Amino acid sequence: MPAIEVKGLTKAFRTYKKLPGFSGAVKGLFHRQYEQTIAVNEVSFTIEPGELVGFLGPNGAGKTTTLKMLAGLLYPTGGSATVLGHMPWERQDDYRRQFALLLGQKNQLWWDLPARESLELNAKIYGIPNERFKKTVGELTELLGVQEKLNVNVRELSLGERMKMELIASLLHQPRVLFLDEPTIGLDVTSQKTVRDFIRRHNTEKKTTIILTSHYMADIQELCERVIIIDQGKIFFDGKLSEIVDRFADFKLVTIQCAKADTQPVEKLDRYGEVVEKDSTSIKLKVKRDQVIAVCKALLDELPITDIDIQEVPIEDVIRQIFSR
């Protein structure tokens, strides 16, 4: 049985359109104009227990709205969804004890209290025994390197420390499903890696089902084998991350090393592909995938090449290209 099953899930928002100026405000008192925005449009997918899936899309694509519906915070306009056999928006206590939602731009810890007290409050809400609470907090704070920050007021923690405490608060009740919305946003490189390593380890050891959204491709590449791409509320791609380059990148990068590379005229090289970079020792070309072998042969015959390197396009460039469409 899938941990998460979504069929035709749709969410439309009805918003008031205010006319400009004082006269517009007065007219709005008697006759209001509304606009309907479809944030999620017939989205369908299934996720098996223990999977860690990347959920990608540009800003406003419908990622967070989808997660909020799966967490029961929003009621859908149409379609259906089950998480661990429960319909999320029915908000049954049994379901709410089995999932956690971490929004990178929202705080669940009390701003003016030490982190420990917020965690203790969460433990009381979930009915976690004291011994289990101490053991869980001890393990999580050690893994994330924030043991000495438990008695510091949340407002005095750095962004990275605060995000780690938010992650601990989300995992305190050992949820079977975890929704992570931009968990590394604003963190420095070191903190990002610490959080990524922690998420990977937790998923491996606890077999927690995780949906992860992030604009940092390093998060997705290091953690997710499967990705779902959503754009304008619709599923655009659902499959292995490795398949994205094959499906959407129609070229490769060919870098050649040769003496006096900068003296080679661009017009001469343009017939092989787009010149991306050129300096005194190397030239990088963007070449159609089906022409790479022929182009490499022609370059070797025509130029005094000492080395040649063929690479796939970086995955972040491919994703950026997909979003720009």
mmCIF file of C-alpha atoms in Angstrom:
data_model
loop_
_atom_site.group_PDB
_atom_site.id
_atom_site.type_symbol
_atom_site.label_atom_id
_atom_site.label_comp_id
_atom_site.label_asym_id
_atom_site.label_seq_id
_atom_site.Cartn_x
_atom_site.Cartn_y
_atom_site.Cartn_z
ATOM 1 C CA MET A 1 0.000 0.000 0.000
ATOM 2 C CA PRO A 2 1.466 3.410 -0.960
ATOM 3 C CA ALA A 3 2.312 5.758 1.885
ATOM 4 C CA ILE A 4 0.920 8.666 -0.147
ATOM 5 C CA GLU A 5 -1.618 8.388 -2.954
ATOM 6 C CA VAL A 6 -2.887 11.483 -4.762
ATOM 7 C CA LYS A 7 -5.549 11.430 -7.502
ATOM 8 C CA GLY A 8 -6.653 14.510 -9.432
ATOM 9 C CA LEU A 9 -5.935 16.825 -6.492
ATOM 10 C CA THR A 10 -7.062 20.388 -7.262
ATOM 11 C CA LYS A 11 -7.044 23.618 -5.285
ATOM 12 C CA ALA A 12 -8.529 26.910 -6.476
ATOM 13 C CA PHE A 13 -8.388 30.169 -4.534
ATOM 14 C CA ARG A 14 -11.056 32.858 -4.852
ATOM 15 C CA THR A 15 -9.586 36.325 -4.291
ATOM 16 C CA TYR A 16 -11.170 39.756 -4.100
ATOM 17 C CA LYS A 17 -10.073 42.125 -6.873
ATOM 18 C CA LYS A 18 -10.080 45.660 -5.504
ATOM 19 C CA LEU A 19 -10.445 48.547 -7.938
ATOM 20 C CA PRO A 20 -7.904 51.393 -7.489
ATOM 21 C CA GLY A 21 -8.583 54.563 -5.531
ATOM 22 C CA PHE A 22 -11.269 55.681 -3.087
ATOM 23 C CA SER A 23 -14.069 55.188 -5.613
ATOM 24 C CA GLY A 24 -12.916 51.621 -6.132
ATOM 25 C CA ALA A 25 -13.077 51.001 -2.380
ATOM 26 C CA VAL A 26 -16.627 52.388 -2.229
ATOM 27 C CA LYS A 27 -17.761 50.274 -5.194
ATOM 28 C CA GLY A 28 -16.273 47.258 -3.487
ATOM 29 C CA LEU A 29 -18.636 47.723 -0.568
ATOM 30 C CA PHE A 30 -21.661 47.063 -2.810
ATOM 31 C CA HIS A 31 -20.348 45.048 -5.748
ATOM 32 C CA ARG A 32 -17.226 42.971 -5.436
ATOM 33 C CA GLN A 33 -15.253 41.407 -8.245
ATOM 34 C CA TYR A 34 -13.502 38.116 -7.634
ATOM 35 C CA GLU A 35 -10.791 36.214 -9.438
ATOM 36 C CA GLN A 36 -10.219 32.477 -9.296
ATOM 37 C CA THR A 37 -6.657 31.187 -9.277
ATOM 38 C CA ILE A 38 -5.989 27.493 -9.720
ATOM 39 C CA ALA A 39 -2.912 26.750 -7.621
ATOM 40 C CA VAL A 40 -2.978 22.967 -8.047
ATOM 41 C CA ASN A 41 -4.584 21.425 -11.117
ATOM 42 C CA GLU A 42 -5.470 17.700 -11.104
ATOM 43 C CA VAL A 43 -2.194 16.484 -9.605
ATOM 44 C CA SER A 44 -1.746 12.711 -9.313
ATOM 45 C CA PHE A 45 1.141 10.640 -7.947
ATOM 46 C CA THR A 46 1.952 7.829 -5.514
ATOM 47 C CA ILE A 47 4.865 7.515 -3.089
ATOM 48 C CA GLU A 48 5.895 4.231 -1.515
ATOM 49 C CA PRO A 49 6.845 3.850 2.170
ATOM 50 C CA GLY A 50 10.418 4.950 2.845
ATOM 51 C CA GLU A 51 10.823 6.912 -0.394
ATOM 52 C CA LEU A 52 12.578 10.295 -0.388
ATOM 53 C CA VAL A 53 11.133 12.280 -3.288
ATOM 54 C CA GLY A 54 12.135 15.725 -4.521
ATOM 55 C CA PHE A 55 9.220 18.041 -5.319
ATOM 56 C CA LEU A 56 10.421 20.762 -7.686
ATOM 57 C CA GLY A 57 8.933 23.762 -9.406
ATOM 58 C CA PRO A 58 9.338 27.522 -9.843
ATOM 59 C CA ASN A 59 7.865 29.971 -7.344
ATOM 60 C CA GLY A 60 4.080 29.830 -7.451
ATOM 61 C CA ALA A 61 4.000 26.397 -9.106
ATOM 62 C CA GLY A 62 1.842 24.856 -6.359
ATOM 63 C CA LYS A 63 4.415 22.942 -4.290
ATOM 64 C CA THR A 64 3.616 24.389 -0.863
ATOM 65 C CA THR A 65 -0.137 24.318 -1.552
ATOM 66 C CA THR A 66 0.103 20.607 -2.324
ATOM 67 C CA LEU A 67 2.048 19.917 0.866
ATOM 68 C CA LYS A 68 -0.445 21.912 2.926
ATOM 69 C CA MET A 69 -3.310 19.833 1.530
ATOM 70 C CA LEU A 70 -1.439 16.611 2.308
ATOM 71 C CA ALA A 71 -0.879 17.948 5.830
ATOM 72 C CA GLY A 72 -4.572 18.769 6.223
ATOM 73 C CA LEU A 73 -4.088 22.538 6.490
ATOM 74 C CA LEU A 74 -6.039 23.211 3.291
ATOM 75 C CA TYR A 75 -9.202 21.600 1.990
ATOM 76 C CA PRO A 76 -8.995 20.721 -1.729
ATOM 77 C CA THR A 77 -11.392 21.973 -4.371
ATOM 78 C CA GLY A 78 -11.406 18.585 -6.086
ATOM 79 C CA GLY A 79 -9.715 15.210 -6.256
ATOM 80 C CA SER A 80 -8.619 12.941 -3.449
ATOM 81 C CA ALA A 81 -5.548 12.043 -1.409
ATOM 82 C CA THR A 82 -4.662 9.510 1.254
ATOM 83 C CA VAL A 83 -1.594 9.577 3.495
ATOM 84 C CA LEU A 84 -0.981 6.437 5.563
ATOM 85 C CA GLY A 85 -4.555 5.438 4.758
ATOM 86 C CA HIS A 86 -6.019 8.694 6.110
ATOM 87 C CA MET A 87 -7.718 11.546 4.302
ATOM 88 C CA PRO A 88 -5.546 14.471 5.533
ATOM 89 C CA TRP A 89 -8.183 17.207 5.715
ATOM 90 C CA GLU A 90 -10.335 15.111 8.055
ATOM 91 C CA ARG A 91 -7.570 15.916 10.596
ATOM 92 C CA GLN A 92 -7.943 12.778 12.637
ATOM 93 C CA ASP A 93 -5.719 12.647 15.715
ATOM 94 C CA ASP A 94 -4.289 9.292 14.665
ATOM 95 C CA TYR A 95 -3.049 10.819 11.405
ATOM 96 C CA ARG A 96 -1.722 14.016 12.964
ATOM 97 C CA ARG A 97 0.509 11.951 15.246
ATOM 98 C CA GLN A 98 2.120 10.244 12.245
ATOM 99 C CA PHE A 99 3.301 13.140 10.073
ATOM 100 C CA ALA A 100 5.225 16.402 10.372
ATOM 101 C CA LEU A 101 5.352 19.490 8.176
ATOM 102 C CA LEU A 102 8.416 21.716 8.260
ATOM 103 C CA LEU A 103 8.084 25.034 6.443
ATOM 104 C CA GLY A 104 11.485 26.672 6.026
ATOM 105 C CA GLN A 105 10.000 30.166 6.235
ATOM 106 C CA LYS A 106 7.661 29.530 9.182
ATOM 107 C CA ASN A 107 8.565 29.112 12.853
ATOM 108 C CA GLN A 108 7.007 26.517 15.142
ATOM 109 C CA LEU A 109 9.300 27.277 18.117
ATOM 110 C CA TRP A 110 8.396 29.995 20.626
ATOM 111 C CA TRP A 111 10.522 33.040 19.805
ATOM 112 C CA ASP A 112 11.135 34.229 23.388
ATOM 113 C CA LEU A 113 11.645 30.834 25.027
ATOM 114 C CA PRO A 114 14.719 28.595 25.115
ATOM 115 C CA ALA A 115 14.575 25.870 22.463
ATOM 116 C CA ARG A 116 14.367 23.177 25.158
ATOM 117 C CA GLU A 117 11.091 24.574 26.536
ATOM 118 C CA SER A 118 9.486 24.630 23.084
ATOM 119 C CA LEU A 119 10.549 21.027 22.568
ATOM 120 C CA GLU A 120 9.164 20.074 25.989
ATOM 121 C CA LEU A 121 5.850 21.695 25.053
ATOM 122 C CA ASN A 122 5.716 19.681 21.824
ATOM 123 C CA ALA A 123 6.478 16.526 23.798
ATOM 124 C CA LYS A 124 3.520 17.211 26.118
ATOM 125 C CA ILE A 125 1.214 17.831 23.115
ATOM 126 C CA TYR A 126 2.187 14.499 21.543
ATOM 127 C CA GLY A 127 2.162 12.647 24.860
ATOM 128 C CA ILE A 128 5.816 11.608 24.621
ATOM 129 C CA PRO A 129 7.162 10.004 27.824
ATOM 130 C CA ASN A 130 9.926 11.954 29.554
ATOM 131 C CA GLU A 131 12.595 9.262 29.158
ATOM 132 C CA ARG A 132 11.888 8.897 25.458
ATOM 133 C CA PHE A 133 11.909 12.677 25.070
ATOM 134 C CA LYS A 134 15.346 12.996 26.676
ATOM 135 C CA LYS A 135 16.767 10.162 24.591
ATOM 136 C CA THR A 136 15.360 11.531 21.309
ATOM 137 C CA VAL A 137 16.484 15.109 21.956
ATOM 138 C CA GLY A 138 19.928 13.912 23.015
ATOM 139 C CA GLU A 139 20.377 11.864 19.829
ATOM 140 C CA LEU A 140 19.057 14.545 17.460
ATOM 141 C CA THR A 141 20.973 17.449 19.008
ATOM 142 C CA GLU A 142 24.184 15.416 18.905
ATOM 143 C CA LEU A 143 23.700 14.520 15.235
ATOM 144 C CA LEU A 144 22.991 18.153 14.352
ATOM 145 C CA GLY A 145 25.650 19.607 16.651
ATOM 146 C CA VAL A 146 23.378 21.877 18.715
ATOM 147 C CA GLN A 147 23.575 20.261 22.183
ATOM 148 C CA GLU A 148 24.878 23.485 23.750
ATOM 149 C CA LYS A 149 22.119 25.624 22.249
ATOM 150 C CA LEU A 150 19.125 24.012 23.958
ATOM 151 C CA ASN A 151 18.989 26.638 26.734
ATOM 152 C CA VAL A 152 19.412 29.609 24.407
ATOM 153 C CA ASN A 153 16.352 31.708 23.526
ATOM 154 C CA VAL A 154 15.198 30.951 19.989
ATOM 155 C CA ARG A 155 15.484 34.610 18.947
ATOM 156 C CA GLU A 156 19.187 34.530 19.848
ATOM 157 C CA LEU A 157 19.993 31.472 17.713
ATOM 158 C CA SER A 158 21.576 31.841 14.290
ATOM 159 C CA LEU A 159 19.455 30.940 11.264
ATOM 160 C CA GLY A 160 21.241 27.595 10.895
ATOM 161 C CA GLU A 161 20.855 26.718 14.571
ATOM 162 C CA ARG A 162 17.206 27.705 14.551
ATOM 163 C CA MET A 163 16.489 25.559 11.471
ATOM 164 C CA LYS A 164 18.164 22.568 13.123
ATOM 165 C CA MET A 165 15.965 23.063 16.200
ATOM 166 C CA GLU A 166 12.899 23.290 13.946
ATOM 167 C CA LEU A 167 13.912 19.983 12.364
ATOM 168 C CA ILE A 168 14.285 18.393 15.813
ATOM 169 C CA ALA A 169 10.834 19.665 16.797
ATOM 170 C CA SER A 170 9.372 18.079 13.643
ATOM 171 C CA LEU A 171 10.971 14.706 14.363
ATOM 172 C CA LEU A 172 10.343 14.627 18.103
ATOM 173 C CA HIS A 173 7.293 12.344 17.791
ATOM 174 C CA GLN A 174 9.049 10.120 15.203
ATOM 175 C CA PRO A 175 6.647 10.714 12.297
ATOM 176 C CA ARG A 176 6.251 8.129 9.540
ATOM 177 C CA VAL A 177 5.780 10.849 6.906
ATOM 178 C CA LEU A 178 7.756 14.075 6.733
ATOM 179 C CA PHE A 179 6.989 17.065 4.503
ATOM 180 C CA LEU A 180 10.029 19.344 4.165
ATOM 181 C CA ASP A 181 9.454 22.679 2.438
ATOM 182 C CA GLU A 182 12.781 24.500 1.839
ATOM 183 C CA PRO A 183 14.524 23.121 4.961
ATOM 184 C CA THR A 184 17.914 24.617 3.981
ATOM 185 C CA ILE A 185 16.752 28.051 2.838
ATOM 186 C CA GLY A 186 19.136 30.800 3.898
ATOM 187 C CA LEU A 187 21.663 28.416 5.470
ATOM 188 C CA ASP A 188 25.398 28.602 4.853
ATOM 189 C CA VAL A 189 27.169 25.807 2.953
ATOM 190 C CA THR A 190 28.296 23.989 6.113
ATOM 191 C CA SER A 191 24.833 24.040 7.709
ATOM 192 C CA GLN A 192 23.234 22.902 4.448
ATOM 193 C CA LYS A 193 25.503 19.869 4.326
ATOM 194 C CA THR A 194 24.839 19.044 7.988
ATOM 195 C CA VAL A 195 21.075 19.148 7.439
ATOM 196 C CA ARG A 196 21.339 17.102 4.219
ATOM 197 C CA ASP A 197 23.460 14.433 5.904
ATOM 198 C CA PHE A 198 20.998 14.296 8.785
ATOM 199 C CA ILE A 199 17.972 13.912 6.485
ATOM 200 C CA ARG A 200 19.692 11.152 4.507
ATOM 201 C CA ARG A 201 20.638 9.268 7.663
ATOM 202 C CA HIS A 202 17.179 9.636 9.192
ATOM 203 C CA ASN A 203 15.509 8.384 5.996
ATOM 204 C CA THR A 204 17.865 5.395 5.813
ATOM 205 C CA GLU A 205 17.580 4.372 9.461
ATOM 206 C CA LYS A 206 13.936 5.177 10.206
ATOM 207 C CA LYS A 207 12.496 4.476 6.709
ATOM 208 C CA THR A 208 10.544 7.723 6.956
ATOM 209 C CA THR A 209 8.643 8.721 3.823
ATOM 210 C CA ILE A 210 9.832 12.212 2.860
ATOM 211 C CA ILE A 211 8.718 14.795 0.317
ATOM 212 C CA LEU A 212 11.361 17.497 -0.062
ATOM 213 C CA THR A 213 11.020 20.820 -1.837
ATOM 214 C CA SER A 214 14.099 22.954 -2.392
ATOM 215 C CA HIS A 215 15.509 25.554 -4.766
ATOM 216 C CA TYR A 216 19.018 24.298 -3.980
ATOM 217 C CA MET A 217 19.768 21.593 -6.537
ATOM 218 C CA ALA A 218 22.535 20.259 -4.269
ATOM 219 C CA ASP A 219 19.788 19.173 -1.825
ATOM 220 C CA ILE A 220 17.932 17.293 -4.547
ATOM 221 C CA GLN A 221 20.998 15.733 -6.174
ATOM 222 C CA GLU A 222 22.407 14.422 -2.903
ATOM 223 C CA LEU A 223 19.144 13.149 -1.427
ATOM 224 C CA CYS A 224 16.620 12.227 -4.117
ATOM 225 C CA GLU A 225 16.650 9.521 -6.763
ATOM 226 C CA ARG A 226 13.122 10.416 -7.856
ATOM 227 C CA VAL A 227 11.767 13.879 -8.532
ATOM 228 C CA ILE A 228 8.342 15.284 -9.331
ATOM 229 C CA ILE A 229 8.336 18.583 -11.237
ATOM 230 C CA ILE A 230 5.214 20.737 -11.004
ATOM 231 C CA ASP A 231 4.596 23.869 -13.064
ATOM 232 C CA GLN A 232 1.496 26.073 -13.114
ATOM 233 C CA GLY A 233 -0.233 23.568 -10.860
ATOM 234 C CA LYS A 234 0.299 20.539 -13.132
ATOM 235 C CA ILE A 235 2.735 17.629 -13.004
ATOM 236 C CA PHE A 236 5.347 18.163 -15.698
ATOM 237 C CA PHE A 237 7.688 15.256 -14.906
ATOM 238 C CA ASP A 238 7.694 12.300 -12.528
ATOM 239 C CA GLY A 239 10.668 9.959 -12.648
ATOM 240 C CA LYS A 240 14.309 9.424 -11.805
ATOM 241 C CA LEU A 241 16.508 12.488 -11.468
ATOM 242 C CA SER A 242 19.026 10.881 -13.823
ATOM 243 C CA GLU A 243 16.411 10.779 -16.602
ATOM 244 C CA ILE A 244 15.930 14.551 -16.655
ATOM 245 C CA VAL A 245 19.195 15.218 -18.482
ATOM 246 C CA ASP A 246 18.444 12.522 -21.078
ATOM 247 C CA ARG A 247 14.942 13.831 -21.727
ATOM 248 C CA PHE A 248 15.362 17.586 -21.602
ATOM 249 C CA ALA A 249 19.029 18.340 -22.415
ATOM 250 C CA ASP A 250 19.513 18.007 -26.170
ATOM 251 C CA PHE A 251 23.218 18.871 -26.068
ATOM 252 C CA LYS A 252 26.488 18.052 -24.310
ATOM 253 C CA LEU A 253 29.512 20.147 -23.362
ATOM 254 C CA VAL A 254 32.697 19.407 -25.302
ATOM 255 C CA THR A 255 35.908 20.980 -23.945
ATOM 256 C CA ILE A 256 39.079 20.804 -26.038
ATOM 257 C CA GLN A 257 42.625 21.708 -24.995
ATOM 258 C CA CYS A 258 44.895 23.073 -27.698
ATOM 259 C CA ALA A 259 47.693 25.591 -28.101
ATOM 260 C CA LYS A 260 46.661 29.140 -28.940
ATOM 261 C CA ALA A 261 42.961 28.306 -28.586
ATOM 262 C CA ASP A 262 42.078 31.976 -28.328
ATOM 263 C CA THR A 263 43.342 32.572 -31.869
ATOM 264 C CA GLN A 264 40.733 30.256 -33.372
ATOM 265 C CA PRO A 265 38.016 32.419 -34.981
ATOM 266 C CA VAL A 266 34.512 32.009 -33.583
ATOM 267 C CA GLU A 267 33.104 31.740 -37.115
ATOM 268 C CA LYS A 268 35.238 28.654 -37.677
ATOM 269 C CA LEU A 269 34.007 26.992 -34.492
ATOM 270 C CA ASP A 270 30.346 27.931 -34.830
ATOM 271 C CA ARG A 271 29.721 25.178 -37.349
ATOM 272 C CA TYR A 272 30.478 22.607 -34.642
ATOM 273 C CA GLY A 273 28.364 24.127 -31.892
ATOM 274 C CA GLU A 274 27.837 27.141 -29.659
ATOM 275 C CA VAL A 275 31.053 28.545 -28.167
ATOM 276 C CA VAL A 276 30.452 28.777 -24.420
ATOM 277 C CA GLU A 277 33.970 29.660 -23.211
ATOM 278 C CA LYS A 278 37.324 30.310 -24.851
ATOM 279 C CA ASP A 279 40.747 31.222 -23.493
ATOM 280 C CA SER A 280 44.370 30.755 -24.514
ATOM 281 C CA THR A 281 44.419 26.985 -23.845
ATOM 282 C CA SER A 282 40.842 25.673 -24.078
ATOM 283 C CA ILE A 283 37.545 25.991 -25.895
ATOM 284 C CA LYS A 284 34.172 24.818 -24.548
ATOM 285 C CA LEU A 285 31.419 24.060 -27.061
ATOM 286 C CA LYS A 286 27.750 23.226 -26.624
ATOM 287 C CA VAL A 287 27.107 20.424 -29.132
ATOM 288 C CA LYS A 288 23.907 18.576 -30.091
ATOM 289 C CA ARG A 289 23.838 15.140 -28.476
ATOM 290 C CA ASP A 290 23.489 13.259 -31.769
ATOM 291 C CA GLN A 291 26.416 15.153 -33.300
ATOM 292 C CA VAL A 292 29.024 14.771 -30.537
ATOM 293 C CA ILE A 293 30.991 11.917 -32.115
ATOM 294 C CA ALA A 294 31.110 13.509 -35.560
ATOM 295 C CA VAL A 295 32.109 16.898 -34.101
ATOM 296 C CA CYS A 296 34.894 15.371 -31.993
ATOM 297 C CA LYS A 297 36.322 13.585 -35.044
ATOM 298 C CA ALA A 298 36.237 16.784 -37.094
ATOM 299 C CA LEU A 299 37.900 18.810 -34.325
ATOM 300 C CA LEU A 300 40.669 16.219 -33.911
ATOM 301 C CA ASP A 301 41.350 16.301 -37.648
ATOM 302 C CA GLU A 302 41.354 20.081 -37.920
ATOM 303 C CA LEU A 303 42.939 21.430 -34.705
ATOM 304 C CA PRO A 304 46.145 20.577 -32.777
ATOM 305 C CA ILE A 305 44.200 19.126 -29.839
ATOM 306 C CA THR A 306 46.057 17.749 -26.820
ATOM 307 C CA ASP A 307 42.993 16.721 -24.782
ATOM 308 C CA ILE A 308 39.240 16.470 -25.185
ATOM 309 C CA ASP A 309 36.517 16.157 -22.528
ATOM 310 C CA ILE A 310 32.798 15.403 -22.989
ATOM 311 C CA GLN A 311 30.351 16.141 -20.160
ATOM 312 C CA GLU A 312 26.635 16.216 -19.547
ATOM 313 C CA VAL A 313 25.029 19.581 -18.906
ATOM 314 C CA PRO A 314 24.815 20.370 -15.154
ATOM 315 C CA ILE A 315 21.430 19.262 -13.795
ATOM 316 C CA GLU A 316 20.704 22.727 -12.372
ATOM 317 C CA ASP A 317 21.030 24.217 -15.873
ATOM 318 C CA VAL A 318 18.552 21.675 -17.230
ATOM 319 C CA ILE A 319 16.057 22.405 -14.442
ATOM 320 C CA ARG A 320 16.461 26.142 -15.061
ATOM 321 C CA GLN A 321 15.757 25.553 -18.754
ATOM 322 C CA ILE A 322 12.631 23.556 -17.923
ATOM 323 C CA PHE A 323 11.342 26.304 -15.602
ATOM 324 C CA SER A 324 11.992 28.995 -18.215
ATOM 325 C CA ARG A 325 9.716 27.185 -20.651
#
